[in-house]
């Protein structure tokens, strides 16, 4: 794969990740109020995404070194897709946390 195509693929991956994060954040407050979550719970719900990134980044980095970047990126994207689908189908606060 040439350099230009690699940069395009990586840029698309980052775009999808940021869109998934950016489009969901405004909806978290709406869902949290719908499920009568306290302000503290709403804060935890919003922070949970960053907390999971903080916890799993070193693990994914090690896996990436062992099995390669591509499989880890594919697994990460599929996991994000699953999380977004779960978020869309959430009917209670517990599923919202799980989707994040």
JSON list of C-alpha atoms in Angstrom, two decimals:
[
{"chain": "A", "resi": 1, "resn": "UNK", "atom": "CA", "xyz": [0.00, 0.00, 0.00]},
{"chain": "A", "resi": 2, "resn": "UNK", "atom": "CA", "xyz": [1.48, 3.36, -0.94]},
{"chain": "A", "resi": 3, "resn": "UNK", "atom": "CA", "xyz": [2.03, 6.13, 1.58]},
{"chain": "A", "resi": 4, "resn": "UNK", "atom": "CA", "xyz": [-0.84, 8.30, 0.36]},
{"chain": "A", "resi": 5, "resn": "UNK", "atom": "CA", "xyz": [-3.33, 5.47, 0.69]},
{"chain": "A", "resi": 6, "resn": "UNK", "atom": "CA", "xyz": [-2.05, 4.61, 4.17]},
{"chain": "A", "resi": 7, "resn": "UNK", "atom": "CA", "xyz": [-2.57, 8.19, 5.30]},
{"chain": "A", "resi": 8, "resn": "UNK", "atom": "CA", "xyz": [-6.08, 8.19, 3.79]},
{"chain": "A", "resi": 9, "resn": "UNK", "atom": "CA", "xyz": [-7.02, 4.96, 5.58]},
{"chain": "A", "resi": 10, "resn": "UNK", "atom": "CA", "xyz": [-5.68, 6.18, 8.92]},
{"chain": "A", "resi": 11, "resn": "UNK", "atom": "CA", "xyz": [-7.47, 9.51, 8.45]},
{"chain": "A", "resi": 12, "resn": "UNK", "atom": "CA", "xyz": [-10.76, 7.72, 7.81]},
{"chain": "A", "resi": 13, "resn": "UNK", "atom": "CA", "xyz": [-10.29, 5.57, 10.91]},
{"chain": "A", "resi": 14, "resn": "UNK", "atom": "CA", "xyz": [-9.66, 8.67, 13.03]},
{"chain": "A", "resi": 15, "resn": "UNK", "atom": "CA", "xyz": [-12.64, 10.43, 11.42]},
{"chain": "A", "resi": 16, "resn": "UNK", "atom": "CA", "xyz": [-15.01, 7.55, 12.22]},
{"chain": "A", "resi": 17, "resn": "UNK", "atom": "CA", "xyz": [-13.72, 7.34, 15.77]},
{"chain": "A", "resi": 18, "resn": "UNK", "atom": "CA", "xyz": [-14.13, 11.07, 16.38]},
{"chain": "A", "resi": 19, "resn": "UNK", "atom": "CA", "xyz": [-17.55, 11.13, 14.73]},
{"chain": "A", "resi": 20, "resn": "UNK", "atom": "CA", "xyz": [-18.66, 8.29, 16.95]},
{"chain": "A", "resi": 21, "resn": "UNK", "atom": "CA", "xyz": [-17.48, 10.18, 19.99]},
{"chain": "A", "resi": 22, "resn": "UNK", "atom": "CA", "xyz": [-18.65, 13.64, 18.90]},
{"chain": "A", "resi": 23, "resn": "UNK", "atom": "CA", "xyz": [-22.11, 12.64, 17.72]},
{"chain": "A", "resi": 24, "resn": "UNK", "atom": "CA", "xyz": [-22.89, 10.67, 20.86]},
{"chain": "A", "resi": 25, "resn": "UNK", "atom": "CA", "xyz": [-21.78, 13.22, 23.48]},
{"chain": "A", "resi": 26, "resn": "UNK", "atom": "CA", "xyz": [-24.73, 15.61, 22.90]},
{"chain": "A", "resi": 27, "resn": "UNK", "atom": "CA", "xyz": [-27.16, 12.70, 23.13]},
{"chain": "A", "resi": 28, "resn": "UNK", "atom": "CA", "xyz": [-25.79, 11.42, 26.45]},
{"chain": "A", "resi": 29, "resn": "UNK", "atom": "CA", "xyz": [-27.43, 14.24, 28.38]},
{"chain": "A", "resi": 30, "resn": "UNK", "atom": "CA", "xyz": [-30.77, 13.62, 26.68]},
{"chain": "A", "resi": 31, "resn": "UNK", "atom": "CA", "xyz": [-30.68, 9.91, 27.47]},
{"chain": "A", "resi": 32, "resn": "UNK", "atom": "CA", "xyz": [-29.42, 10.47, 31.01]},
{"chain": "A", "resi": 33, "resn": "UNK", "atom": "CA", "xyz": [-32.33, 12.83, 31.75]},
{"chain": "A", "resi": 34, "resn": "UNK", "atom": "CA", "xyz": [-34.74, 10.40, 30.13]},
{"chain": "A", "resi": 35, "resn": "UNK", "atom": "CA", "xyz": [-33.51, 7.69, 32.51]},
{"chain": "A", "resi": 36, "resn": "UNK", "atom": "CA", "xyz": [-33.50, 10.14, 35.45]},
{"chain": "A", "resi": 37, "resn": "UNK", "atom": "CA", "xyz": [-29.75, 10.01, 36.10]},
{"chain": "A", "resi": 38, "resn": "UNK", "atom": "CA", "xyz": [-28.21, 12.36, 38.65]},
{"chain": "A", "resi": 39, "resn": "UNK", "atom": "CA", "xyz": [-25.68, 15.00, 37.60]},
{"chain": "A", "resi": 40, "resn": "UNK", "atom": "CA", "xyz": [-22.87, 12.84, 39.01]},
{"chain": "A", "resi": 41, "resn": "UNK", "atom": "CA", "xyz": [-24.06, 9.83, 37.03]},
{"chain": "A", "resi": 42, "resn": "UNK", "atom": "CA", "xyz": [-24.24, 11.95, 33.88]},
{"chain": "A", "resi": 43, "resn": "UNK", "atom": "CA", "xyz": [-20.65, 13.03, 34.48]},
{"chain": "A", "resi": 44, "resn": "UNK", "atom": "CA", "xyz": [-19.52, 9.43, 34.95]},
{"chain": "A", "resi": 45, "resn": "UNK", "atom": "CA", "xyz": [-21.35, 8.44, 31.78]},
{"chain": "A", "resi": 46, "resn": "UNK", "atom": "CA", "xyz": [-19.56, 11.11, 29.77]},
{"chain": "A", "resi": 47, "resn": "UNK", "atom": "CA", "xyz": [-16.19, 10.34, 31.39]},
{"chain": "A", "resi": 48, "resn": "UNK", "atom": "CA", "xyz": [-16.51, 6.56, 30.96]},
{"chain": "A", "resi": 49, "resn": "UNK", "atom": "CA", "xyz": [-15.41, 6.69, 27.30]},
{"chain": "A", "resi": 50, "resn": "UNK", "atom": "CA", "xyz": [-12.16, 8.46, 28.17]},
{"chain": "A", "resi": 51, "resn": "UNK", "atom": "CA", "xyz": [-11.58, 6.21, 31.17]},
{"chain": "A", "resi": 52, "resn": "UNK", "atom": "CA", "xyz": [-11.84, 3.10, 29.00]},
{"chain": "A", "resi": 53, "resn": "UNK", "atom": "CA", "xyz": [-9.47, 4.59, 26.43]},
{"chain": "A", "resi": 54, "resn": "UNK", "atom": "CA", "xyz": [-6.99, 5.35, 29.22]},
{"chain": "A", "resi": 55, "resn": "UNK", "atom": "CA", "xyz": [-7.22, 1.80, 30.57]},
{"chain": "A", "resi": 56, "resn": "UNK", "atom": "CA", "xyz": [-7.17, -0.09, 27.28]},
{"chain": "A", "resi": 57, "resn": "UNK", "atom": "CA", "xyz": [-4.65, 1.95, 25.25]},
{"chain": "A", "resi": 58, "resn": "UNK", "atom": "CA", "xyz": [-1.59, 0.21, 26.77]},
{"chain": "A", "resi": 59, "resn": "UNK", "atom": "CA", "xyz": [-3.18, -3.21, 26.30]},
{"chain": "A", "resi": 60, "resn": "UNK", "atom": "CA", "xyz": [-4.07, -2.50, 22.67]},
{"chain": "A", "resi": 61, "resn": "UNK", "atom": "CA", "xyz": [-0.56, -1.16, 22.11]},
{"chain": "A", "resi": 62, "resn": "UNK", "atom": "CA", "xyz": [0.96, -4.41, 23.36]},
{"chain": "A", "resi": 63, "resn": "UNK", "atom": "CA", "xyz": [-1.44, -6.46, 21.23]},
{"chain": "A", "resi": 64, "resn": "UNK", "atom": "CA", "xyz": [-0.57, -4.29, 18.26]},
{"chain": "A", "resi": 65, "resn": "UNK", "atom": "CA", "xyz": [3.13, -5.02, 18.77]},
{"chain": "A", "resi": 66, "resn": "UNK", "atom": "CA", "xyz": [2.44, -8.76, 19.03]},
{"chain": "A", "resi": 67, "resn": "UNK", "atom": "CA", "xyz": [-0.13, -9.43, 16.31]},
{"chain": "A", "resi": 68, "resn": "UNK", "atom": "CA", "xyz": [0.17, -6.36, 14.10]},
{"chain": "A", "resi": 69, "resn": "UNK", "atom": "CA", "xyz": [-1.52, -3.01, 13.69]},
{"chain": "A", "resi": 70, "resn": "UNK", "atom": "CA", "xyz": [-4.14, -4.03, 11.17]},
{"chain": "A", "resi": 71, "resn": "UNK", "atom": "CA", "xyz": [-5.88, -6.76, 13.23]},
{"chain": "A", "resi": 72, "resn": "UNK", "atom": "CA", "xyz": [-5.95, -4.51, 16.29]},
{"chain": "A", "resi": 73, "resn": "UNK", "atom": "CA", "xyz": [-7.42, -1.62, 14.28]},
{"chain": "A", "resi": 74, "resn": "UNK", "atom": "CA", "xyz": [-10.08, -3.90, 12.80]},
{"chain": "A", "resi": 75, "resn": "UNK", "atom": "CA", "xyz": [-10.98, -5.33, 16.21]},
{"chain": "A", "resi": 76, "resn": "UNK", "atom": "CA", "xyz": [-11.10, -1.81, 17.68]},
{"chain": "A", "resi": 77, "resn": "UNK", "atom": "CA", "xyz": [-13.36, -0.53, 14.90]},
{"chain": "A", "resi": 78, "resn": "UNK", "atom": "CA", "xyz": [-15.70, -3.49, 15.22]},
{"chain": "A", "resi": 79, "resn": "UNK", "atom": "CA", "xyz": [-15.85, -3.03, 18.98]},
{"chain": "A", "resi": 80, "resn": "UNK", "atom": "CA", "xyz": [-16.66, 0.66, 18.49]},
{"chain": "A", "resi": 81, "resn": "UNK", "atom": "CA", "xyz": [-19.38, -0.25, 16.02]},
{"chain": "A", "resi": 82, "resn": "UNK", "atom": "CA", "xyz": [-20.85, -2.68, 18.53]},
{"chain": "A", "resi": 83, "resn": "UNK", "atom": "CA", "xyz": [-20.76, 0.01, 21.22]},
{"chain": "A", "resi": 84, "resn": "UNK", "atom": "CA", "xyz": [-22.52, 2.51, 18.96]},
{"chain": "A", "resi": 85, "resn": "UNK", "atom": "CA", "xyz": [-25.21, -0.01, 18.06]},
{"chain": "A", "resi": 86, "resn": "UNK", "atom": "CA", "xyz": [-25.71, -0.86, 21.72]},
{"chain": "A", "resi": 87, "resn": "UNK", "atom": "CA", "xyz": [-25.98, 2.84, 22.51]},
{"chain": "A", "resi": 88, "resn": "UNK", "atom": "CA", "xyz": [-28.66, 3.25, 19.85]},
{"chain": "A", "resi": 89, "resn": "UNK", "atom": "CA", "xyz": [-30.64, 0.33, 21.28]},
{"chain": "A", "resi": 90, "resn": "UNK", "atom": "CA", "xyz": [-30.18, 1.24, 24.96]},
{"chain": "A", "resi": 91, "resn": "UNK", "atom": "CA", "xyz": [-33.34, 1.28, 26.98]},
{"chain": "A", "resi": 92, "resn": "UNK", "atom": "CA", "xyz": [-31.82, 1.91, 30.41]},
{"chain": "A", "resi": 93, "resn": "UNK", "atom": "CA", "xyz": [-28.85, 3.57, 32.08]},
{"chain": "A", "resi": 94, "resn": "UNK", "atom": "CA", "xyz": [-26.97, 0.31, 32.57]},
{"chain": "A", "resi": 95, "resn": "UNK", "atom": "CA", "xyz": [-26.86, -0.32, 28.81]},
{"chain": "A", "resi": 96, "resn": "UNK", "atom": "CA", "xyz": [-25.73, 3.26, 28.20]},
{"chain": "A", "resi": 97, "resn": "UNK", "atom": "CA", "xyz": [-22.74, 2.65, 30.47]},
{"chain": "A", "resi": 98, "resn": "UNK", "atom": "CA", "xyz": [-22.01, -0.66, 28.80]},
{"chain": "A", "resi": 99, "resn": "UNK", "atom": "CA", "xyz": [-22.14, 0.94, 25.35]},
{"chain": "A", "resi": 100, "resn": "UNK", "atom": "CA", "xyz": [-19.56, 3.54, 26.34]}
]
